[in-house]
Amino acid sequence: MPFPPLVDPAPVLGTAERLRYARHTRLPEIGEVGQRRLTAARVLVVGAGGLGSPSLTYLAAAGVGTIGIVDDDVVEVSNLHRQPVHSEADLGRDKAASAADRVRAINPHVSVRVHRERFSAASAEQLVGAYDLVVDGADNFATRYLVTDACALAGIPHVWASINTFAGQLSVWWAGRGPCYRCVFPAPPPPGSVASCAEAGVIGVLPGVMGTLQAAEAIKLITGVGEPAVGRIVLHDALAGTWEAVPVRARPDCDLCGESPSISRPVEEGLTREVPVIVATDLAAAIADGSEDVIVLDVREAEEFSEGRILPSVHVPLGELLAGTARDQIARWSAASGGVVVYCRGGTRSAQAVGYLLEQGVETARSLDGGIIAWNAQVAGDPGPP
Ligand SMILES: [Zn+2]
């Protein structure tokens, strides 16, 4: 399905730009207006590695006006067989800075923003909020889910690709217009079940192929040309030399983009492990009994209080908890005879919080299964706690 152009065109092209992009503007589908859309576009590339190398290179060459690069890694010699945005002379340098130099060398009309940081739960929304679309060149599931969450919450598309040994996959995830990544992959595979490129190896040209395709999808989205890979996963088998496309659908029960989503902030998957849970009716009974001191910790944002609260409870939003702002209270919580029960909207953030509290030595921490949604459904009608 075609989509309208994602970006409004910049006012005019200068003479130097007209010359540079002449082969683009000659294409009737792109034309000068399409090129002006590219000039106005802001694209964030997450990861200046194997996939980021070609996508950064071609987006810069194509004249995408603002390119952000997020990476906290440094260039190592084992990167060079598949990351030609860096060269021998860049060994030991920050990848983001090294890639930015290459982008500037390719096209001085591009404004480059260097984000020399890890794409984290704390920074994801702010980073993504400054861009029209994201190209995900991450090599790990934690970042991939953060990109997914931040893009879906911002309502912007993200061009994803993943590579392993000789096989590549690509799709454009766009909550509201098609499936999001979580519709198809609701949760990451168990740690250790999927070998990384570092463990399994990867043929060096494969990220080149898939990352170039990511740049093509980004250009299509920006200019509204063709049919972006929304609602399908494109599979490439480099050994067989074949391509196929598998249709995928949005799920109404998706935690992120479904009818009653439970994710309202980017979730750092991978930090979340199996955590002890308590069901809503058991928590209600424990509070009503009152013989033990149960600490109820609400890790939602204040603007979510309209969905109801469990009272009494302590309010520390997840981001603040993980940032260590509640360190002083944690010792007191550990001493509570009835333990600590953490809740959020649907149980995902609370599980993450419980993982953190367990690491901090709060052995009684449990997550309210299903969050305030389950509480409202199962305890609603009860007079409940005051
Ligand atoms: Zn979804």
mmCIF file of C-alpha atoms and ligand atoms in Angstrom:
data_model
loop_
_atom_site.group_PDB
_atom_site.id
_atom_site.type_symbol
_atom_site.label_atom_id
_atom_site.label_comp_id
_atom_site.label_asym_id
_atom_site.label_seq_id
_atom_site.Cartn_x
_atom_site.Cartn_y
_atom_site.Cartn_z
ATOM 1 C CA MET A 1 0.000 0.000 0.000
ATOM 2 C CA PRO A 2 1.408 3.451 -0.847
ATOM 3 C CA PHE A 3 1.568 6.064 1.911
ATOM 4 C CA PRO A 4 1.572 9.851 1.663
ATOM 5 C CA PRO A 5 5.009 11.471 1.905
ATOM 6 C CA LEU A 6 6.244 11.579 5.490
ATOM 7 C CA VAL A 7 8.008 14.943 5.212
ATOM 8 C CA ASP A 8 6.948 18.326 3.813
ATOM 9 C CA PRO A 9 9.362 19.693 1.205
ATOM 10 C CA ALA A 10 12.047 22.246 2.060
ATOM 11 C CA PRO A 11 11.515 25.578 0.263
ATOM 12 C CA VAL A 12 14.062 25.392 -2.590
ATOM 13 C CA LEU A 13 17.196 23.595 -3.731
ATOM 14 C CA GLY A 14 20.337 25.661 -4.252
ATOM 15 C CA THR A 15 22.312 25.470 -7.499
ATOM 16 C CA ALA A 16 24.915 23.137 -6.013
ATOM 17 C CA GLU A 17 22.185 20.823 -4.733
ATOM 18 C CA ARG A 18 20.412 20.816 -8.105
ATOM 19 C CA LEU A 19 23.611 19.573 -9.741
ATOM 20 C CA ARG A 20 24.326 17.017 -7.053
ATOM 21 C CA TYR A 21 20.876 15.457 -7.079
ATOM 22 C CA ALA A 22 20.231 15.699 -10.830
ATOM 23 C CA ARG A 23 19.827 11.918 -11.255
ATOM 24 C CA HIS A 24 17.299 11.852 -8.436
ATOM 25 C CA THR A 25 15.241 14.791 -9.597
ATOM 26 C CA ARG A 26 15.151 13.319 -13.109
ATOM 27 C CA LEU A 27 13.081 10.433 -11.746
ATOM 28 C CA PRO A 28 9.465 11.542 -12.200
ATOM 29 C CA GLU A 29 8.485 9.741 -8.957
ATOM 30 C CA ILE A 30 10.947 11.845 -6.935
ATOM 31 C CA GLY A 31 11.414 15.045 -8.917
ATOM 32 C CA GLU A 32 12.529 18.288 -7.347
ATOM 33 C CA VAL A 33 9.742 18.167 -4.753
ATOM 34 C CA GLY A 34 10.829 14.709 -3.623
ATOM 35 C CA GLN A 35 14.405 15.910 -3.311
ATOM 36 C CA ARG A 36 13.218 18.870 -1.241
ATOM 37 C CA ARG A 37 11.426 16.424 1.039
ATOM 38 C CA LEU A 38 14.720 14.569 1.510
ATOM 39 C CA THR A 39 16.437 17.883 2.269
ATOM 40 C CA ALA A 40 13.862 18.620 4.968
ATOM 41 C CA ALA A 41 13.949 15.092 6.424
ATOM 42 C CA ARG A 42 15.436 14.185 9.793
ATOM 43 C CA VAL A 43 16.485 10.545 10.105
ATOM 44 C CA LEU A 44 17.927 8.903 13.204
ATOM 45 C CA VAL A 45 20.194 5.935 12.550
ATOM 46 C CA VAL A 46 20.580 3.760 15.633
ATOM 47 C CA GLY A 47 23.919 1.999 15.498
ATOM 48 C CA ALA A 48 26.866 2.990 13.306
ATOM 49 C CA GLY A 49 27.831 -0.608 12.643
ATOM 50 C CA GLY A 50 27.161 -3.154 9.895
ATOM 51 C CA LEU A 51 23.661 -1.979 8.963
ATOM 52 C CA GLY A 52 24.396 1.638 9.803
ATOM 53 C CA SER A 53 27.388 1.763 7.429
ATOM 54 C CA PRO A 54 25.412 1.561 4.171
ATOM 55 C CA SER A 55 22.284 3.267 5.471
ATOM 56 C CA LEU A 56 24.276 6.280 6.711
ATOM 57 C CA THR A 57 26.323 6.384 3.532
ATOM 58 C CA TYR A 58 23.359 6.280 1.156
ATOM 59 C CA LEU A 59 21.116 8.547 3.221
ATOM 60 C CA ALA A 60 23.928 11.109 3.270
ATOM 61 C CA ALA A 61 24.539 10.735 -0.459
ATOM 62 C CA ALA A 62 20.803 11.016 -1.130
ATOM 63 C CA GLY A 63 20.745 14.377 0.633
ATOM 64 C CA VAL A 64 18.738 13.612 3.770
ATOM 65 C CA GLY A 65 19.071 17.007 5.425
ATOM 66 C CA THR A 66 19.539 15.953 9.040
ATOM 67 C CA ILE A 67 21.062 12.657 10.069
ATOM 68 C CA GLY A 68 21.399 11.616 13.700
ATOM 69 C CA ILE A 69 23.809 8.867 14.675
ATOM 70 C CA VAL A 70 23.491 7.033 17.994
ATOM 71 C CA ASP A 71 26.262 4.732 19.112
ATOM 72 C CA ASP A 72 28.318 4.351 22.280
ATOM 73 C CA ASP A 73 30.782 1.840 20.891
ATOM 74 C CA VAL A 74 34.321 2.263 19.568
ATOM 75 C CA VAL A 75 35.701 0.975 16.270
ATOM 76 C CA GLU A 76 37.460 -2.374 16.625
ATOM 77 C CA VAL A 77 39.469 -4.253 14.040
ATOM 78 C CA SER A 78 36.887 -7.087 13.902
ATOM 79 C CA ASN A 79 34.251 -4.507 12.780
ATOM 80 C CA LEU A 80 36.039 -3.570 9.591
ATOM 81 C CA HIS A 81 35.020 -6.581 7.469
ATOM 82 C CA ARG A 82 31.396 -5.378 7.442
ATOM 83 C CA GLN A 83 31.406 -1.745 8.611
ATOM 84 C CA PRO A 84 33.064 0.223 5.793
ATOM 85 C CA VAL A 85 31.799 3.557 7.124
ATOM 86 C CA HIS A 86 34.893 3.211 9.365
ATOM 87 C CA SER A 87 38.436 2.677 8.174
ATOM 88 C CA GLU A 88 41.718 1.438 9.593
ATOM 89 C CA ALA A 89 42.562 4.973 10.719
ATOM 90 C CA ASP A 90 39.408 5.064 12.890
ATOM 91 C CA LEU A 91 40.385 2.111 15.121
ATOM 92 C CA GLY A 92 39.720 3.038 18.729
ATOM 93 C CA ARG A 93 37.593 6.071 17.821
ATOM 94 C CA ASP A 94 33.961 6.554 18.826
ATOM 95 C CA LYS A 95 31.838 4.964 16.126
ATOM 96 C CA ALA A 96 29.357 7.842 16.132
ATOM 97 C CA ALA A 97 32.095 10.428 15.566
ATOM 98 C CA SER A 98 33.864 8.298 12.972
ATOM 99 C CA ALA A 99 30.633 7.723 11.018
ATOM 100 C CA ALA A 100 29.758 11.422 11.293
ATOM 101 C CA ASP A 101 33.070 12.345 9.656
ATOM 102 C CA ARG A 102 32.299 9.992 6.788
ATOM 103 C CA VAL A 103 28.794 11.450 6.354
ATOM 104 C CA ARG A 104 30.224 14.990 6.222
ATOM 105 C CA ALA A 105 32.861 13.887 3.733
ATOM 106 C CA ILE A 106 30.210 12.389 1.458
ATOM 107 C CA ASN A 107 27.845 15.351 1.552
ATOM 108 C CA PRO A 108 28.553 18.737 3.158
ATOM 109 C CA HIS A 109 24.877 19.711 2.755
ATOM 110 C CA VAL A 110 23.917 17.216 5.478
ATOM 111 C CA SER A 111 23.649 18.370 9.068
ATOM 112 C CA VAL A 112 24.928 15.577 11.321
ATOM 113 C CA ARG A 113 23.955 15.161 14.951
ATOM 114 C CA VAL A 114 26.216 12.881 16.949
ATOM 115 C CA HIS A 115 24.607 11.102 19.920
ATOM 116 C CA ARG A 116 27.554 9.381 21.580
ATOM 117 C CA GLU A 117 25.429 7.380 23.994
ATOM 118 C CA ARG A 118 23.647 4.103 24.456
ATOM 119 C CA PHE A 119 20.070 4.163 23.173
ATOM 120 C CA SER A 120 18.454 3.681 26.596
ATOM 121 C CA ALA A 121 15.006 3.712 28.167
ATOM 122 C CA ALA A 122 15.876 7.085 29.684
ATOM 123 C CA SER A 123 16.846 8.734 26.392
ATOM 124 C CA ALA A 124 14.786 6.844 23.795
ATOM 125 C CA GLU A 125 11.718 9.071 23.653
ATOM 126 C CA GLN A 126 13.616 12.338 23.631
ATOM 127 C CA LEU A 127 15.980 11.129 20.900
ATOM 128 C CA VAL A 128 13.256 9.735 18.670
ATOM 129 C CA GLY A 129 11.071 12.806 19.203
ATOM 130 C CA ALA A 130 13.508 14.970 17.223
ATOM 131 C CA TYR A 131 13.294 12.856 14.039
ATOM 132 C CA ASP A 132 10.803 11.939 11.315
ATOM 133 C CA LEU A 133 11.791 8.295 11.156
ATOM 134 C CA VAL A 134 14.319 5.875 12.597
ATOM 135 C CA VAL A 135 16.562 3.380 10.852
ATOM 136 C CA ASP A 136 17.299 0.611 13.312
ATOM 137 C CA GLY A 137 20.745 -0.847 12.870
ATOM 138 C CA ALA A 138 20.904 -2.281 16.380
ATOM 139 C CA ASP A 139 22.648 -5.568 16.986
ATOM 140 C CA ASN A 140 20.787 -6.506 20.173
ATOM 141 C CA PHE A 141 17.238 -7.161 21.311
ATOM 142 C CA ALA A 142 17.227 -4.619 24.150
ATOM 143 C CA THR A 143 17.848 -1.728 21.747
ATOM 144 C CA ARG A 144 15.501 -3.152 19.121
ATOM 145 C CA TYR A 145 12.580 -3.171 21.580
ATOM 146 C CA LEU A 146 13.430 0.304 22.838
ATOM 147 C CA VAL A 147 13.449 1.616 19.248
ATOM 148 C CA THR A 148 10.150 -0.171 18.625
ATOM 149 C CA ASP A 149 8.497 1.285 21.709
ATOM 150 C CA ALA A 150 9.790 4.810 21.232
ATOM 151 C CA CYS A 151 8.786 4.913 17.540
ATOM 152 C CA ALA A 152 5.331 3.446 18.115
ATOM 153 C CA LEU A 153 4.674 5.865 21.004
ATOM 154 C CA ALA A 154 5.822 8.753 18.802
ATOM 155 C CA GLY A 155 3.704 7.449 15.902
ATOM 156 C CA ILE A 156 6.611 7.383 13.461
ATOM 157 C CA PRO A 157 7.792 4.504 11.245
ATOM 158 C CA HIS A 158 10.981 2.620 11.832
ATOM 159 C CA VAL A 159 12.918 0.662 9.270
ATOM 160 C CA TRP A 160 14.226 -2.502 10.830
ATOM 161 C CA ALA A 161 16.653 -5.096 9.599
ATOM 162 C CA SER A 162 18.350 -8.005 11.228
ATOM 163 C CA ILE A 163 21.129 -10.241 10.011
ATOM 164 C CA ASN A 164 22.589 -13.555 11.009
ATOM 165 C CA THR A 165 25.202 -15.683 9.259
ATOM 166 C CA PHE A 166 23.860 -15.627 5.641
ATOM 167 C CA ALA A 167 20.239 -14.567 6.274
ATOM 168 C CA GLY A 168 18.719 -11.109 6.445
ATOM 169 C CA GLN A 169 15.262 -9.770 7.352
ATOM 170 C CA LEU A 170 13.748 -6.344 6.890
ATOM 171 C CA SER A 171 10.465 -4.602 7.562
ATOM 172 C CA VAL A 172 8.978 -1.172 8.132
ATOM 173 C CA TRP A 173 7.126 -1.163 11.446
ATOM 174 C CA TRP A 174 4.553 1.583 11.826
ATOM 175 C CA ALA A 175 2.008 1.336 14.614
ATOM 176 C CA GLY A 176 -1.369 2.608 13.446
ATOM 177 C CA ARG A 177 -0.543 2.089 9.754
ATOM 178 C CA GLY A 178 0.492 -1.569 10.033
ATOM 179 C CA PRO A 179 1.993 -3.907 12.592
ATOM 180 C CA CYS A 180 4.649 -2.850 15.060
ATOM 181 C CA TYR A 181 7.591 -5.130 15.823
ATOM 182 C CA ARG A 182 5.892 -6.285 19.051
ATOM 183 C CA CYS A 183 2.793 -7.382 17.094
ATOM 184 C CA VAL A 184 4.973 -10.021 15.465
ATOM 185 C CA PHE A 185 7.650 -10.498 18.141
ATOM 186 C CA PRO A 186 5.851 -9.714 21.433
ATOM 187 C CA ALA A 187 8.914 -10.436 23.581
ATOM 188 C CA PRO A 188 12.584 -11.124 23.018
ATOM 189 C CA PRO A 189 13.755 -14.734 22.813
ATOM 190 C CA PRO A 190 15.177 -16.120 26.052
ATOM 191 C CA PRO A 191 18.761 -14.952 26.634
ATOM 192 C CA GLY A 192 21.218 -17.284 24.959
ATOM 193 C CA SER A 193 18.659 -18.852 22.577
ATOM 194 C CA VAL A 194 19.741 -16.750 19.591
ATOM 195 C CA ALA A 195 23.411 -16.480 18.759
ATOM 196 C CA SER A 196 24.666 -12.973 18.035
ATOM 197 C CA CYS A 197 26.791 -12.103 15.013
ATOM 198 C CA ALA A 198 29.780 -12.110 17.358
ATOM 199 C CA GLU A 199 29.038 -15.716 18.300
ATOM 200 C CA ALA A 200 27.622 -17.129 15.046
ATOM 201 C CA GLY A 201 29.442 -14.978 12.498
ATOM 202 C CA VAL A 202 28.032 -13.068 9.545
ATOM 203 C CA ILE A 203 29.119 -12.688 5.956
ATOM 204 C CA GLY A 204 30.399 -9.134 5.619
ATOM 205 C CA VAL A 205 28.315 -8.091 2.598
ATOM 206 C CA LEU A 206 25.005 -9.087 4.219
ATOM 207 C CA PRO A 207 24.624 -5.973 6.405
ATOM 208 C CA GLY A 208 25.658 -4.029 3.291
ATOM 209 C CA VAL A 209 22.748 -5.499 1.358
ATOM 210 C CA MET A 210 20.177 -5.143 4.138
ATOM 211 C CA GLY A 211 21.360 -1.725 5.327
ATOM 212 C CA THR A 212 21.203 -0.387 1.766
ATOM 213 C CA LEU A 213 17.656 -1.686 1.540
ATOM 214 C CA GLN A 214 16.881 0.136 4.783
ATOM 215 C CA ALA A 215 18.074 3.386 3.196
ATOM 216 C CA ALA A 216 15.836 2.684 0.189
ATOM 217 C CA GLU A 217 12.818 2.157 2.464
ATOM 218 C CA ALA A 218 13.612 5.376 4.350
ATOM 219 C CA ILE A 219 13.789 7.333 1.070
ATOM 220 C CA LYS A 220 10.477 5.800 -0.071
ATOM 221 C CA LEU A 221 8.778 6.780 3.191
ATOM 222 C CA ILE A 222 10.116 10.343 3.136
ATOM 223 C CA THR A 223 9.097 10.969 -0.474
ATOM 224 C CA GLY A 224 5.926 8.864 -0.533
ATOM 225 C CA VAL A 225 7.247 6.843 -3.472
ATOM 226 C CA GLY A 226 6.410 3.176 -4.031
ATOM 227 C CA GLU A 227 5.180 0.741 -1.425
ATOM 228 C CA PRO A 228 7.156 0.664 1.805
ATOM 229 C CA ALA A 229 7.587 -2.752 3.424
ATOM 230 C CA VAL A 230 4.806 -2.092 5.945
ATOM 231 C CA GLY A 231 2.970 -5.305 6.854
ATOM 232 C CA ARG A 232 5.529 -7.661 5.415
ATOM 233 C CA ILE A 233 8.906 -9.072 6.349
ATOM 234 C CA VAL A 234 11.347 -9.283 3.466
ATOM 235 C CA LEU A 235 13.640 -12.294 3.822
ATOM 236 C CA HIS A 236 16.935 -12.610 2.018
ATOM 237 C CA ASP A 237 18.950 -15.807 1.827
ATOM 238 C CA ALA A 238 22.404 -14.813 0.632
ATOM 239 C CA LEU A 239 23.516 -18.437 0.157
ATOM 240 C CA ALA A 240 20.574 -19.347 -2.056
ATOM 241 C CA GLY A 241 20.467 -15.882 -3.602
ATOM 242 C CA THR A 242 16.721 -15.629 -2.979
ATOM 243 C CA TRP A 243 14.256 -13.076 -1.656
ATOM 244 C CA GLU A 244 10.760 -13.576 -0.345
ATOM 245 C CA ALA A 245 8.191 -11.544 1.526
ATOM 246 C CA VAL A 246 6.029 -12.846 4.352
ATOM 247 C CA PRO A 247 2.865 -10.862 5.211
ATOM 248 C CA VAL A 248 2.469 -9.851 8.865
ATOM 249 C CA ARG A 249 -0.489 -8.222 10.618
ATOM 250 C CA ALA A 250 -1.129 -5.867 13.499
ATOM 251 C CA ARG A 251 -2.503 -7.687 16.556
ATOM 252 C CA PRO A 252 -5.435 -6.088 18.416
ATOM 253 C CA ASP A 253 -3.997 -7.511 21.674
ATOM 254 C CA CYS A 254 -0.507 -6.073 21.085
ATOM 255 C CA ASP A 255 0.930 -4.673 24.350
ATOM 256 C CA LEU A 256 2.273 -1.666 22.467
ATOM 257 C CA CYS A 257 -0.140 -0.742 19.651
ATOM 258 C CA GLY A 258 -3.216 -2.882 20.393
ATOM 259 C CA GLU A 259 -6.641 -1.849 21.638
ATOM 260 C CA SER A 260 -5.666 -1.715 25.315
ATOM 261 C CA PRO A 261 -1.903 -1.342 25.341
ATOM 262 C CA SER A 262 0.055 -1.851 28.543
ATOM 263 C CA ILE A 263 3.255 -0.142 27.376
ATOM 264 C CA SER A 264 3.242 3.628 27.704
ATOM 265 C CA ARG A 265 7.002 4.188 28.008
ATOM 266 C CA PRO A 266 9.858 2.411 26.211
ATOM 267 C CA VAL A 267 10.655 -0.870 27.927
ATOM 268 C CA GLU A 268 14.201 -2.115 28.204
ATOM 269 C CA GLU A 269 13.655 -5.794 27.443
ATOM 270 C CA GLY A 270 16.434 -8.118 28.404
ATOM 271 C CA LEU A 271 16.729 -6.466 31.800
ATOM 272 C CA THR A 272 13.332 -7.988 32.497
ATOM 273 C CA ARG A 273 13.627 -11.543 33.710
ATOM 274 C CA GLU A 274 11.238 -14.010 35.251
ATOM 275 C CA VAL A 275 10.056 -12.236 38.350
ATOM 276 C CA PRO A 276 7.773 -13.292 41.177
ATOM 277 C CA VAL A 277 4.223 -12.057 40.771
ATOM 278 C CA ILE A 278 1.128 -11.645 42.923
ATOM 279 C CA VAL A 279 -2.421 -11.678 41.552
ATOM 280 C CA ALA A 280 -4.725 -8.722 42.211
ATOM 281 C CA THR A 281 -7.147 -10.600 44.481
ATOM 282 C CA ASP A 282 -4.290 -11.811 46.721
ATOM 283 C CA LEU A 283 -2.925 -8.291 46.998
ATOM 284 C CA ALA A 284 -6.394 -6.936 47.856
ATOM 285 C CA ALA A 285 -6.744 -9.616 50.545
ATOM 286 C CA ALA A 286 -3.320 -8.839 52.016
ATOM 287 C CA ILE A 287 -4.110 -5.122 52.171
ATOM 288 C CA ALA A 288 -7.556 -5.744 53.682
ATOM 289 C CA ASP A 289 -6.125 -8.157 56.268
ATOM 290 C CA GLY A 290 -3.756 -5.438 57.457
ATOM 291 C CA SER A 291 -1.809 -7.731 59.799
ATOM 292 C CA GLU A 292 1.301 -7.336 57.674
ATOM 293 C CA ASP A 293 2.936 -4.228 56.322
ATOM 294 C CA VAL A 294 2.748 -4.419 52.497
ATOM 295 C CA ILE A 295 4.542 -1.696 50.590
ATOM 296 C CA VAL A 296 2.733 -1.006 47.305
ATOM 297 C CA LEU A 297 4.949 0.753 44.785
ATOM 298 C CA ASP A 298 3.378 2.475 41.768
ATOM 299 C CA VAL A 299 5.970 2.879 38.971
ATOM 300 C CA ARG A 300 3.658 4.560 36.453
ATOM 301 C CA GLU A 301 3.845 8.200 35.403
ATOM 302 C CA ALA A 302 1.644 10.639 37.316
ATOM 303 C CA GLU A 303 -0.495 11.275 34.241
ATOM 304 C CA GLU A 304 -1.642 7.649 34.398
ATOM 305 C CA PHE A 305 -3.377 8.114 37.756
ATOM 306 C CA SER A 306 -6.670 8.691 35.942
ATOM 307 C CA GLU A 307 -6.822 4.934 35.404
ATOM 308 C CA GLY A 308 -7.091 4.493 39.144
ATOM 309 C CA ARG A 309 -4.639 3.936 41.943
ATOM 310 C CA ILE A 310 -4.081 1.388 44.639
ATOM 311 C CA LEU A 311 -3.923 3.221 47.932
ATOM 312 C CA PRO A 312 -1.943 3.526 50.068
ATOM 313 C CA SER A 313 0.986 3.310 47.693
ATOM 314 C CA VAL A 314 4.353 4.893 47.099
ATOM 315 C CA HIS A 315 4.799 6.575 43.734
ATOM 316 C CA VAL A 316 8.194 6.376 42.009
ATOM 317 C CA PRO A 317 8.073 6.364 38.175
ATOM 318 C CA LEU A 318 10.123 3.537 36.674
ATOM 319 C CA GLY A 319 12.710 5.848 35.124
ATOM 320 C CA GLU A 320 13.396 7.496 38.478
ATOM 321 C CA LEU A 321 13.538 4.160 40.285
ATOM 322 C CA LEU A 322 16.068 2.765 37.791
ATOM 323 C CA ALA A 323 18.050 6.000 38.031
ATOM 324 C CA GLY A 324 18.486 5.347 41.758
ATOM 325 C CA THR A 325 16.380 8.187 43.172
ATOM 326 C CA ALA A 326 14.663 5.857 45.652
ATOM 327 C CA ARG A 327 17.859 4.331 47.004
ATOM 328 C CA ASP A 328 17.217 5.704 50.505
ATOM 329 C CA GLN A 329 13.743 4.184 50.671
ATOM 330 C CA ILE A 330 14.794 0.761 49.443
ATOM 331 C CA ALA A 331 16.306 -0.351 52.759
ATOM 332 C CA ARG A 332 13.036 0.526 54.509
ATOM 333 C CA TRP A 333 11.010 -1.364 51.912
ATOM 334 C CA SER A 334 13.179 -4.483 52.424
ATOM 335 C CA ALA A 335 12.151 -4.508 56.065
ATOM 336 C CA ALA A 336 8.383 -4.483 55.361
ATOM 337 C CA SER A 337 6.884 -7.650 56.837
ATOM 338 C CA GLY A 338 4.410 -8.134 53.980
ATOM 339 C CA GLY A 339 6.956 -7.452 51.238
ATOM 340 C CA VAL A 340 6.948 -5.037 48.321
ATOM 341 C CA VAL A 341 4.394 -5.235 45.508
ATOM 342 C CA VAL A 342 5.126 -3.180 42.399
ATOM 343 C CA TYR A 343 2.482 -2.245 39.867
ATOM 344 C CA CYS A 344 2.181 -0.381 36.600
ATOM 345 C CA ARG A 345 -0.494 -0.367 33.929
ATOM 346 C CA GLY A 346 -0.143 -3.907 32.594
ATOM 347 C CA GLY A 347 2.735 -5.575 34.416
ATOM 348 C CA THR A 348 5.685 -4.996 32.070
ATOM 349 C CA ARG A 349 7.311 -2.018 33.757
ATOM 350 C CA SER A 350 6.605 -3.453 37.208
ATOM 351 C CA ALA A 351 8.419 -6.648 36.210
ATOM 352 C CA GLN A 352 11.392 -4.534 35.217
ATOM 353 C CA ALA A 353 11.187 -2.675 38.534
ATOM 354 C CA VAL A 354 11.036 -5.951 40.472
ATOM 355 C CA GLY A 355 14.118 -7.179 38.601
ATOM 356 C CA TYR A 356 15.883 -4.030 39.742
ATOM 357 C CA LEU A 357 14.660 -4.328 43.347
ATOM 358 C CA LEU A 358 15.781 -7.968 43.512
ATOM 359 C CA GLU A 359 19.212 -6.848 42.345
ATOM 360 C CA GLN A 360 19.151 -4.218 45.104
ATOM 361 C CA GLY A 361 18.501 -6.939 47.673
ATOM 362 C CA VAL A 362 14.740 -6.484 48.163
ATOM 363 C CA GLU A 363 14.049 -10.213 48.169
ATOM 364 C CA THR A 364 10.328 -9.848 48.877
ATOM 365 C CA ALA A 365 9.639 -7.780 45.738
ATOM 366 C CA ARG A 366 6.769 -9.038 43.566
ATOM 367 C CA SER A 367 5.055 -7.659 40.487
ATOM 368 C CA LEU A 368 1.284 -7.198 40.368
ATOM 369 C CA ASP A 369 0.264 -9.576 37.585
ATOM 370 C CA GLY A 370 -1.615 -7.653 34.893
ATOM 371 C CA GLY A 371 -1.103 -4.306 36.636
ATOM 372 C CA ILE A 372 -3.850 -1.781 37.374
ATOM 373 C CA ILE A 373 -5.868 -3.207 34.470
ATOM 374 C CA ALA A 374 -6.142 -6.562 36.260
ATOM 375 C CA TRP A 375 -6.738 -4.785 39.588
ATOM 376 C CA ASN A 376 -9.593 -2.759 38.119
ATOM 377 C CA ALA A 377 -11.103 -5.874 36.552
ATOM 378 C CA GLN A 378 -10.701 -8.261 39.490
ATOM 379 C CA VAL A 379 -10.992 -6.023 42.514
ATOM 380 C CA ALA A 380 -13.393 -3.493 41.005
ATOM 381 C CA GLY A 381 -16.751 -3.585 42.789
ATOM 382 C CA ASP A 382 -15.015 -4.307 46.090
ATOM 383 C CA PRO A 383 -15.023 -1.370 48.451
ATOM 384 C CA GLY A 384 -11.252 -1.965 48.326
ATOM 385 C CA PRO A 385 -8.647 -0.110 50.288
ATOM 386 C CA PRO A 386 -9.389 3.480 51.245
HETATM 387 ZN ZN ZN B 1 1.900 -3.784 17.885
#
